[in-house]
Short mmCIF file of C-alpha atoms and ligand atoms in Angstrom, two decimals:
data_model
loop_
_atom_site.label_atom_id
_atom_site.label_comp_id
_atom_site.label_asym_id
_atom_site.label_seq_id
_atom_site.Cartn_x
_atom_site.Cartn_y
_atom_site.Cartn_z
CA MET A 1 -0.27 -0.04 0.04
CA PRO A 2 1.94 3.37 -0.97
CA ARG A 3 2.73 5.81 1.99
CA SER A 4 0.18 8.27 0.63
CA GLN A 5 -2.63 6.52 0.15
CA PRO A 6 -5.49 7.87 1.73
CA LEU A 7 -6.98 5.35 4.02
CA SER A 8 -10.39 5.37 5.52
CA LEU A 9 -9.58 4.79 9.34
CA PHE A 10 -11.62 4.22 12.03
CA ALA A 11 -10.22 3.79 15.98
CA VAL A 12 -13.37 1.21 18.09
CA THR A 13 -13.95 2.18 21.29
CA ALA A 14 -16.42 1.15 24.56
CA PRO A 15 -19.01 3.30 24.49
CA GLY A 16 -18.78 6.79 26.00
CA LEU A 17 -15.22 6.31 25.46
CA GLU A 18 -15.48 8.09 21.74
CA ALA A 19 -14.70 12.00 22.42
CA LEU A 20 -11.24 10.34 24.53
CA ALA A 21 -9.76 8.54 22.10
CA ALA A 22 -10.98 11.63 19.48
CA ARG A 23 -8.57 13.58 21.75
CA GLU A 24 -6.26 11.54 21.30
CA LEU A 25 -5.74 11.32 17.57
CA ASN A 26 -6.47 15.08 17.35
CA ALA A 27 -2.94 15.21 20.18
CA LEU A 28 -1.63 13.33 17.11
CA GLY A 29 -2.13 15.94 14.75
CA ILE A 30 -4.94 13.76 13.31
CA VAL A 31 -8.00 15.32 12.51
CA ALA A 32 -10.43 12.50 14.12
CA THR A 33 -14.28 13.12 14.55
CA PRO A 34 -16.05 11.04 17.58
CA GLU A 35 -18.88 8.96 16.14
CA ASP A 36 -21.02 6.31 17.81
CA GLY A 37 -18.59 3.43 19.10
CA GLY A 38 -15.21 5.12 17.92
CA ALA A 39 -13.21 8.02 16.16
CA VAL A 40 -13.16 8.05 12.42
CA TRP A 41 -10.45 9.48 10.04
CA GLN A 42 -8.69 9.54 6.72
CA GLY A 43 -5.47 9.10 7.46
CA THR A 44 -2.20 7.79 5.94
CA PRO A 45 -0.17 4.29 6.72
CA GLU A 46 1.62 5.89 8.65
CA GLN A 47 -1.24 7.40 10.66
CA LEU A 48 -2.41 4.12 11.11
CA TYR A 49 0.90 2.79 12.39
CA ALA A 50 1.01 5.32 15.46
CA ALA A 51 -2.50 5.15 16.29
CA ASN A 52 -2.30 1.25 16.26
CA LEU A 53 0.96 2.05 18.86
CA ARG A 54 0.08 5.10 20.71
CA LEU A 55 -3.51 5.11 21.39
CA ARG A 56 -4.43 4.22 25.00
CA THR A 57 -8.37 4.35 24.99
CA ALA A 58 -9.71 2.93 21.83
CA SER A 59 -10.38 -1.61 21.61
CA ARG A 60 -8.95 -1.29 18.48
CA VAL A 61 -8.11 0.13 14.57
CA ILE A 62 -10.01 -0.93 11.70
CA ALA A 63 -9.83 0.04 7.84
CA ARG A 64 -12.22 0.24 5.61
CA VAL A 65 -11.78 -2.37 2.69
CA GLY A 66 -14.83 -1.07 0.49
CA GLU A 67 -18.42 -0.91 0.36
CA PHE A 68 -21.04 -1.64 -1.85
CA ARG A 69 -25.23 -2.12 -1.83
CA ALA A 70 -26.63 -6.06 -2.53
CA ARG A 71 -30.06 -7.60 -2.39
CA THR A 72 -29.02 -10.93 -3.80
CA PHE A 73 -26.49 -12.89 -3.23
CA PHE A 74 -25.69 -12.82 -7.39
CA GLU A 75 -24.75 -8.66 -6.41
CA LEU A 76 -22.91 -9.39 -3.45
CA GLU A 77 -20.64 -11.97 -5.10
CA ARG A 78 -20.07 -9.42 -8.21
CA HIS A 79 -19.13 -6.40 -5.38
CA ALA A 80 -17.47 -8.80 -3.68
CA ARG A 81 -14.51 -9.86 -5.93
CA THR A 82 -13.77 -6.42 -6.65
CA LEU A 83 -12.64 -5.40 -3.00
CA PRO A 84 -8.46 -4.66 -2.32
CA TRP A 85 -8.70 -7.98 -0.85
CA GLN A 86 -4.99 -8.63 -1.73
CA HIS A 87 -3.95 -5.26 0.79
CA PHE A 88 -4.80 -6.81 3.48
CA VAL A 89 -3.66 -10.09 3.13
CA THR A 90 -0.99 -12.79 1.49
CA PRO A 91 -2.22 -16.16 0.42
CA GLY A 92 -2.03 -18.90 2.81
CA ARG A 93 -3.53 -16.67 5.59
CA ALA A 94 -5.56 -17.57 8.62
CA VAL A 95 -9.31 -15.21 8.00
CA ARG A 96 -11.72 -14.80 10.08
CA LEU A 97 -14.88 -13.11 9.34
CA ARG A 98 -17.51 -11.45 11.77
CA VAL A 99 -20.41 -10.76 9.73
CA THR A 100 -23.58 -8.91 11.15
CA CYS A 101 -27.22 -8.00 9.00
CA ARG A 102 -29.78 -5.84 9.92
CA LYS A 103 -32.38 -4.96 8.33
CA SER A 104 -31.27 -5.78 5.05
CA LYS A 105 -32.87 -8.57 2.39
CA LEU A 106 -29.57 -10.68 2.74
CA TYR A 107 -30.28 -11.38 6.48
CA HIS A 108 -27.91 -15.25 6.88
CA GLU A 109 -25.29 -13.79 8.28
CA GLY A 110 -23.60 -17.71 7.50
CA ALA A 111 -24.57 -17.55 3.60
CA VAL A 112 -22.77 -13.84 3.26
CA ALA A 113 -19.75 -14.82 5.87
CA GLU A 114 -19.59 -18.00 3.01
CA ARG A 115 -19.31 -15.76 -0.57
CA MET A 116 -17.09 -13.38 1.00
CA LEU A 117 -14.39 -16.06 1.46
CA ALA A 118 -14.68 -17.37 -1.72
CA ALA A 119 -14.77 -13.73 -3.02
CA ILE A 120 -11.30 -13.12 -1.15
CA GLU A 121 -9.87 -16.57 -2.55
CA HIS A 122 -10.59 -15.58 -5.76
CA ARG A 123 -8.68 -12.02 -5.59
CA VAL A 124 -6.20 -13.30 -3.56
CA GLY A 125 -5.83 -17.31 -3.83
CA ALA A 126 -6.23 -20.10 -1.22
CA LEU A 127 -6.48 -19.16 2.34
CA GLY A 128 -5.32 -20.93 5.69
CA ALA A 129 -7.66 -21.80 7.89
CA THR A 130 -11.30 -19.55 7.71
CA GLU A 131 -13.87 -18.76 10.11
CA ALA A 132 -16.81 -16.78 10.08
CA GLU A 133 -17.78 -15.96 14.07
CA LYS A 134 -20.29 -13.93 15.80
CA TRP A 135 -19.71 -10.49 16.97
CA SER A 136 -17.78 -10.80 19.82
CA ASP A 137 -14.57 -8.20 21.58
CA ASP A 138 -15.06 -9.46 24.96
CA GLU A 139 -11.88 -11.00 26.12
CA GLU A 140 -10.25 -11.30 23.44
CA GLU A 141 -6.26 -12.21 23.00
CA GLY A 142 -6.11 -12.60 19.53
CA THR A 143 -5.42 -14.81 17.22
CA ASP A 144 -2.81 -15.09 14.32
CA ALA A 145 -6.00 -14.89 11.62
CA GLN A 146 -6.50 -11.55 9.69
CA LEU A 147 -10.35 -10.58 10.45
CA PHE A 148 -12.76 -8.99 8.51
CA ILE A 149 -15.54 -7.15 9.83
CA VAL A 150 -18.89 -7.03 7.27
CA ARG A 151 -22.17 -5.15 7.82
CA PHE A 152 -25.20 -4.79 6.12
CA LEU A 153 -27.39 -2.46 7.09
CA HIS A 154 -30.44 -1.50 4.92
CA ASP A 155 -28.82 -3.59 1.87
CA ARG A 156 -25.48 -1.61 2.34
CA CYS A 157 -22.34 -3.97 2.97
CA THR A 158 -19.61 -2.02 4.51
CA VAL A 159 -16.31 -4.08 4.95
CA SER A 160 -13.59 -3.33 6.67
CA ALA A 161 -10.40 -4.75 8.44
CA ASP A 162 -8.84 -5.36 11.48
CA THR A 163 -5.23 -3.59 11.60
CA SER A 164 -4.86 -4.07 15.47
CA GLY A 165 -4.76 -8.09 15.69
CA ALA A 166 -4.96 -8.46 19.68
CA LEU A 167 -6.79 -6.08 21.29
CA LEU A 168 -5.33 -2.20 22.18
CA THR A 169 -6.33 -2.73 25.35
CA TYR A 170 -4.11 -5.72 25.88
CA ARG A 171 -0.20 -3.96 26.23
CA GLY A 172 0.71 -7.42 26.93
CA TYR A 173 2.37 -6.00 30.92
CA ARG A 174 -0.63 -7.55 32.64
CA GLN A 175 -0.30 -11.13 33.29
CA ALA A 176 -1.42 -11.40 37.19
CA LEU A 177 -4.90 -10.78 37.95
CA ALA A 178 -6.52 -9.50 41.21
CA LYS A 179 -10.47 -9.59 42.15
CA ALA A 180 -12.19 -7.54 39.65
CA PRO A 181 -9.58 -6.45 37.09
CA LEU A 182 -10.28 -3.05 35.19
CA ARG A 183 -9.40 -3.07 31.58
CA GLU A 184 -5.74 -1.32 30.31
CA ASN A 185 -7.61 1.29 27.89
CA LEU A 186 -10.46 1.78 30.87
CA ALA A 187 -8.07 2.72 33.12
CA ALA A 188 -6.19 4.46 30.74
CA ALA A 189 -9.58 6.58 30.22
CA VAL A 190 -10.63 7.03 33.90
CA LEU A 191 -7.56 9.02 33.89
CA LEU A 192 -7.36 10.71 31.13
CA ALA A 193 -11.38 11.95 31.24
CA SER A 194 -10.04 13.16 35.34
CA GLY A 195 -7.49 15.81 33.20
CA TRP A 196 -4.52 13.55 35.37
CA THR A 197 -1.31 14.77 32.87
CA GLY A 198 1.35 12.77 35.16
CA GLN A 199 2.07 16.69 36.64
CA ALA A 200 0.96 16.55 39.97
CA PRO A 201 0.86 13.35 42.38
CA LEU A 202 -1.43 10.51 42.41
CA VAL A 203 -2.60 7.48 44.84
CA ASP A 204 -4.31 4.68 44.28
CA PRO A 205 -5.83 3.52 47.90
CA MET A 206 -7.56 0.33 46.11
CA CYS A 207 -5.35 -0.70 43.04
CA GLY A 208 -6.01 -3.96 42.43
CA ALA A 209 -3.42 -5.66 40.15
CA GLY A 210 -2.58 -2.19 39.72
CA THR A 211 -3.86 -1.14 36.37
CA ILE A 212 -4.63 2.91 37.38
CA PRO A 213 -1.65 3.21 38.37
CA ILE A 214 0.49 1.37 36.16
CA GLU A 215 -1.07 3.48 33.34
CA ALA A 216 -0.71 6.80 35.47
CA ALA A 217 3.06 6.26 34.93
CA LEU A 218 3.12 5.28 31.80
CA ILE A 219 1.15 8.52 31.21
CA ALA A 220 3.78 10.40 32.93
CA ARG A 221 6.78 8.64 31.41
CA ARG A 222 5.37 9.50 27.96
CA ILE A 223 5.79 4.99 26.83
CA VAL A 224 2.72 4.39 24.73
CA PRO A 225 1.00 1.32 25.14
CA GLY A 226 2.41 -0.16 22.69
CA LEU A 227 5.72 -0.59 24.45
CA ALA A 228 4.34 -0.98 27.15
CA GLY A 229 4.63 -5.02 27.20
CA PRO A 230 7.98 -7.02 28.24
CA GLY A 231 11.33 -6.02 27.67
CA GLY A 232 9.63 -2.64 25.53
CA GLU A 233 9.15 -4.20 22.57
CA PRO A 234 6.95 -3.24 20.04
CA ARG A 235 3.57 -5.91 20.00
CA ARG A 236 2.26 -7.88 17.19
CA TYR A 237 -0.12 -5.60 15.38
CA ALA A 238 -2.33 -7.41 12.03
CA PHE A 239 -1.00 -5.01 9.57
CA ARG A 240 2.47 -6.49 10.01
CA GLU A 241 1.53 -8.94 8.24
CA TRP A 242 0.09 -7.24 5.06
CA PRO A 243 1.52 -7.33 1.98
CA GLY A 244 2.56 -3.65 1.81
CA PHE A 245 3.64 -3.56 5.54
CA ASP A 246 6.66 -0.56 5.07
CA ARG A 247 8.96 -1.81 7.66
CA ALA A 248 11.04 1.27 7.39
CA LEU A 249 7.90 3.82 8.04
CA TRP A 250 7.10 1.43 10.90
CA THR A 251 10.72 1.38 12.03
CA GLY A 252 10.10 5.16 12.03
CA VAL A 253 7.30 5.95 14.20
CA VAL A 254 8.72 3.08 16.81
CA GLN A 255 11.27 5.42 16.92
CA ARG A 256 9.89 8.06 17.30
CA ALA A 257 7.59 6.67 20.21
CA ALA A 258 10.61 5.01 22.17
CA ALA A 259 13.00 8.40 21.70
CA GLU A 260 9.72 10.43 23.69
CA ILE A 261 10.39 8.30 27.09
CA LEU A 262 10.85 9.76 29.91
CA PRO A 263 13.40 8.53 32.12
CA ALA A 264 11.15 8.69 35.06
CA ALA A 265 7.96 9.52 36.40
CA GLY A 266 8.65 13.02 37.83
CA VAL A 267 6.18 12.67 40.13
CA PRO A 268 5.30 10.20 43.14
CA ILE A 269 2.80 7.73 42.43
CA HIS A 270 1.87 5.44 45.07
CA ALA A 271 -0.72 2.41 44.87
CA SER A 272 -1.90 0.10 47.60
CA ASP A 273 -4.47 -2.19 48.99
CA ARG A 274 -5.23 -4.71 51.75
CA ASP A 275 -4.81 -7.72 49.60
CA ALA A 276 -0.88 -8.55 49.51
CA GLY A 277 -1.73 -10.82 46.85
CA ALA A 278 -2.96 -8.26 44.89
CA ILE A 279 -0.02 -5.97 45.44
CA GLU A 280 1.79 -8.38 44.87
CA ALA A 281 0.62 -8.90 40.86
CA ALA A 282 0.82 -5.29 40.75
CA ARG A 283 4.37 -5.48 41.20
CA GLY A 284 4.45 -8.08 38.69
CA ASN A 285 2.79 -6.59 35.97
CA ALA A 286 4.66 -3.01 36.92
CA GLU A 287 8.02 -4.56 36.01
CA ARG A 288 6.88 -6.17 32.92
CA ALA A 289 5.54 -2.36 31.84
CA GLY A 290 8.54 -1.26 32.69
CA VAL A 291 7.31 1.19 35.44
CA LEU A 292 8.29 -0.45 38.55
CA PRO A 293 10.65 2.29 39.99
CA ASP A 294 7.92 4.92 39.29
CA LEU A 295 5.32 3.36 42.01
CA GLN A 296 5.66 3.09 45.57
CA LEU A 297 3.83 -0.03 46.12
CA ALA A 298 2.17 -1.26 49.72
CA ALA A 299 -0.01 -3.66 50.96
CA ARG A 300 -1.97 -1.48 53.56
CA PRO A 301 -5.91 -0.98 54.00
CA LEU A 302 -7.11 2.34 53.11
CA SER A 303 -7.00 4.09 56.52
CA ALA A 304 -3.56 3.74 56.84
CA ILE A 305 -2.21 5.21 53.23
CA GLU A 306 0.75 7.72 54.16
CA PRO A 307 0.00 9.93 51.12
CA PRO A 308 2.77 11.96 49.30
CA PRO A 309 3.36 15.72 50.02
CA GLY A 310 1.86 17.91 48.07
CA VAL A 311 -1.96 18.35 46.62
CA GLY A 312 -2.65 15.74 43.92
CA TRP A 313 -5.15 13.05 43.24
CA LEU A 314 -6.54 10.20 44.52
CA VAL A 315 -8.25 7.99 41.24
CA SER A 316 -9.29 4.69 41.67
CA ASN A 317 -12.04 2.07 41.18
CA PRO A 318 -13.22 0.83 44.65
CA PRO A 319 -15.42 -2.10 44.71
CA TYR A 320 -18.83 -1.69 44.05
CA GLY A 321 -21.45 -4.68 45.05
CA VAL A 322 -23.38 -6.49 43.32
CA ARG A 323 -24.17 -9.24 45.51
CA VAL A 324 -27.25 -9.62 48.50
CA GLY A 325 -25.33 -8.71 51.66
CA GLU A 326 -22.43 -6.30 50.35
CA SER A 327 -23.87 -2.73 50.62
CA GLU A 328 -24.08 -2.11 53.97
CA ALA A 329 -20.03 -2.89 53.54
CA LEU A 330 -19.54 -0.92 50.83
CA ARG A 331 -21.63 2.05 51.76
CA ASN A 332 -19.15 2.25 54.84
CA LEU A 333 -16.06 1.53 52.81
CA TYR A 334 -16.88 4.20 50.94
CA ALA A 335 -17.80 6.07 53.66
CA ALA A 336 -14.68 5.88 55.18
CA LEU A 337 -13.30 6.73 51.92
CA GLY A 338 -14.13 10.25 52.45
CA ARG A 339 -13.27 10.64 56.02
CA VAL A 340 -9.10 9.84 54.42
CA ALA A 341 -9.93 12.42 51.84
CA ARG A 342 -10.63 14.84 54.11
CA GLY A 343 -8.33 14.25 56.95
CA LYS A 344 -4.87 13.16 54.97
CA LEU A 345 -5.79 14.43 51.67
CA PRO A 346 -6.93 19.03 51.56
CA GLY A 347 -7.47 20.06 48.31
CA TRP A 348 -6.85 16.59 46.38
CA THR A 349 -8.75 16.06 43.85
CA VAL A 350 -10.45 12.11 43.63
CA VAL A 351 -11.57 10.50 41.11
CA LEU A 352 -13.59 7.37 41.43
CA LEU A 353 -14.79 4.71 38.70
CA SER A 354 -18.32 4.29 40.08
CA ALA A 355 -21.28 2.63 39.44
CA GLU A 356 -23.86 3.31 42.23
CA ARG A 357 -24.85 7.08 42.95
CA SER A 358 -25.73 6.05 47.10
CA LEU A 359 -22.40 4.42 47.05
CA GLU A 360 -20.60 7.55 45.94
CA SER A 361 -22.91 10.24 47.87
CA GLN A 362 -21.53 8.41 51.12
CA VAL A 363 -17.88 9.68 50.11
CA LYS A 364 -19.58 13.33 50.75
CA VAL A 365 -17.24 15.14 48.26
CA ARG A 366 -19.49 17.05 45.50
CA PHE A 367 -18.99 14.67 42.18
CA THR A 368 -19.19 15.79 38.88
CA GLU A 369 -18.90 13.23 35.92
CA ALA A 370 -16.40 13.26 33.25
CA LEU A 371 -17.82 10.32 31.95
CA ARG A 372 -20.08 7.32 30.86
CA THR A 373 -19.45 4.09 29.88
CA ARG A 374 -19.77 -0.03 30.61
CA ASN A 375 -17.22 -1.57 32.82
CA GLY A 376 -17.93 -5.87 32.35
CA GLY A 377 -21.66 -4.88 30.74
CA ILE A 378 -22.42 -2.52 33.84
CA PRO A 379 -22.85 1.25 33.45
CA VAL A 380 -20.06 2.67 35.47
CA ARG A 381 -19.03 6.88 35.59
CA VAL A 382 -15.72 8.55 36.53
CA VAL A 383 -16.46 11.38 39.05
CA VAL A 384 -14.31 13.94 39.43
CA GLY A 385 -14.82 16.32 43.21
CA GLN A 386 -12.39 18.47 44.81
CA VAL A 387 -11.48 17.61 48.77
CA PRO A 388 -12.34 21.16 50.29
CA GLU A 389 -8.97 22.45 51.99
CA THR A 390 -9.75 23.02 55.29
CA VAL A 391 -13.00 20.61 56.76
CA SER A 392 -14.30 20.42 60.23
CA ALA A 393 -14.13 16.94 61.95
CA SER A 394 -18.18 17.02 60.79
CA GLY A 395 -16.56 16.89 57.34
CA ARG A 396 -17.74 19.92 56.22
CA PRO A 397 -16.14 22.67 54.83
CA ARG A 398 -15.44 25.04 57.17
CA ALA A 399 -16.11 29.00 56.94
C1 SAM B 401 -12.46 -3.48 42.14
S1 SAM B 401 -10.68 -4.08 42.52
C2 SAM B 401 -9.86 -2.66 41.93
C3 SAM B 401 -9.70 -3.43 40.98
C4 SAM B 401 -8.02 -2.76 40.17
N1 SAM B 401 -8.13 -1.33 39.62
C5 SAM B 401 -7.27 -3.15 38.68
O1 SAM B 401 -7.74 -3.22 37.76
O2 SAM B 401 -6.55 -5.01 39.36
C6 SAM B 401 -10.77 -3.33 44.16
C7 SAM B 401 -10.04 -3.14 45.25
O3 SAM B 401 -10.50 -2.71 47.03
C8 SAM B 401 -9.70 -3.68 47.73
N2 SAM B 401 -10.01 -3.33 48.71
C9 SAM B 401 -11.17 -2.91 49.62
N3 SAM B 401 -11.66 -2.74 50.53
C10 SAM B 401 -10.36 -2.20 50.80
C11 SAM B 401 -9.69 -1.12 52.11
N4 SAM B 401 -10.52 -1.15 53.02
N5 SAM B 401 -8.31 -0.72 51.84
C12 SAM B 401 -7.73 -1.15 51.01
N6 SAM B 401 -8.29 -2.18 49.61
C13 SAM B 401 -9.67 -2.65 49.74
C14 SAM B 401 -9.93 -5.04 47.14
O4 SAM B 401 -8.91 -5.59 47.48
C15 SAM B 401 -9.46 -4.60 45.83
O5 SAM B 401 -8.51 -5.59 45.03
#
């Protein structure tokens, strides 16, 4: 694929993260617009490489292969054979197809997938293993197959090629998990939506496997997600297997990102949890991400945190209950969080990923909503509040 050839690109995000991904792209000098489910732009292969390497909040980047109208299988076959499949697959490569058909004459997803695979083979030659699957991006660590996404809506067929491979969520550092881990791109979204830029101290007193503080350290050190895996080597991406992959261009994109990395975070980042096992998991993950020296890790309960000097940000993803009988304990935990904030963190910004307003209200900090999305199917929001500079023992700001 020539370097100058414009590609129609879409950074896929979880619902609610579209504007953040567009903002990240804009910061790279890319004019992208948020749309339902992601951010769209016309870009060059260089931008495609950079987006995959650098986007913190997106799940994957897809490239448009083509678009056409078809109401019969004959029309489908005729158009599908003219698509430039050869830019995205080499002969013998394994291919996966995800087909969804809505409000269209052609509604049989399996039959559409069969015609598409035949069209690819017609254009490219024999493929390796092929597979048609139902749409699902849950817990997907990727396979070696090239994924194509085929969508029929009102008889219009849109075909896109996945450019990422494994979801961008998986940076490669997180191999140890604690309870209810947060996806890496959601942890980054919590930080970016809150306005934390890596310039102020940060504390996560319920850090679990450390996803928020690790993503914070990556932001502070300007380590892009694609270089946050073991050994700092760029991870695999689907586009690296494409016939026109431009190795020299890619090397330049990687080298520029690597050159931006700062030697240290520059601000203290404290991560603690009452569960010693979680802290061990966080330690291993931070080490693989290359940011262990940037974190102060400690196994201790929320009430015992020792915040760094200065005014900073408490950013956390406290537990939220789904099981009956948990609510009383959780109310107490959120109330304790409020007491700790007022007692030890005057003037600090508090950022919570929260699923229940009734729990948030226990903190007794005035919160505003910065983001609304879903975590593991549960609607959640990111709320941001300010701990008053001086507070009375009752928790009310002093007059
Ligand atoms: C939802 S998990 C956090 C997950 C984390 N963001 C991650 O990505 O792994 C909540 C964490 O709060 C911790 N926790 C609950 N009560 C606590 C307390 N009183 N003090 C400190 N940690 C607590 C739990 O051990 C658990 O690891």
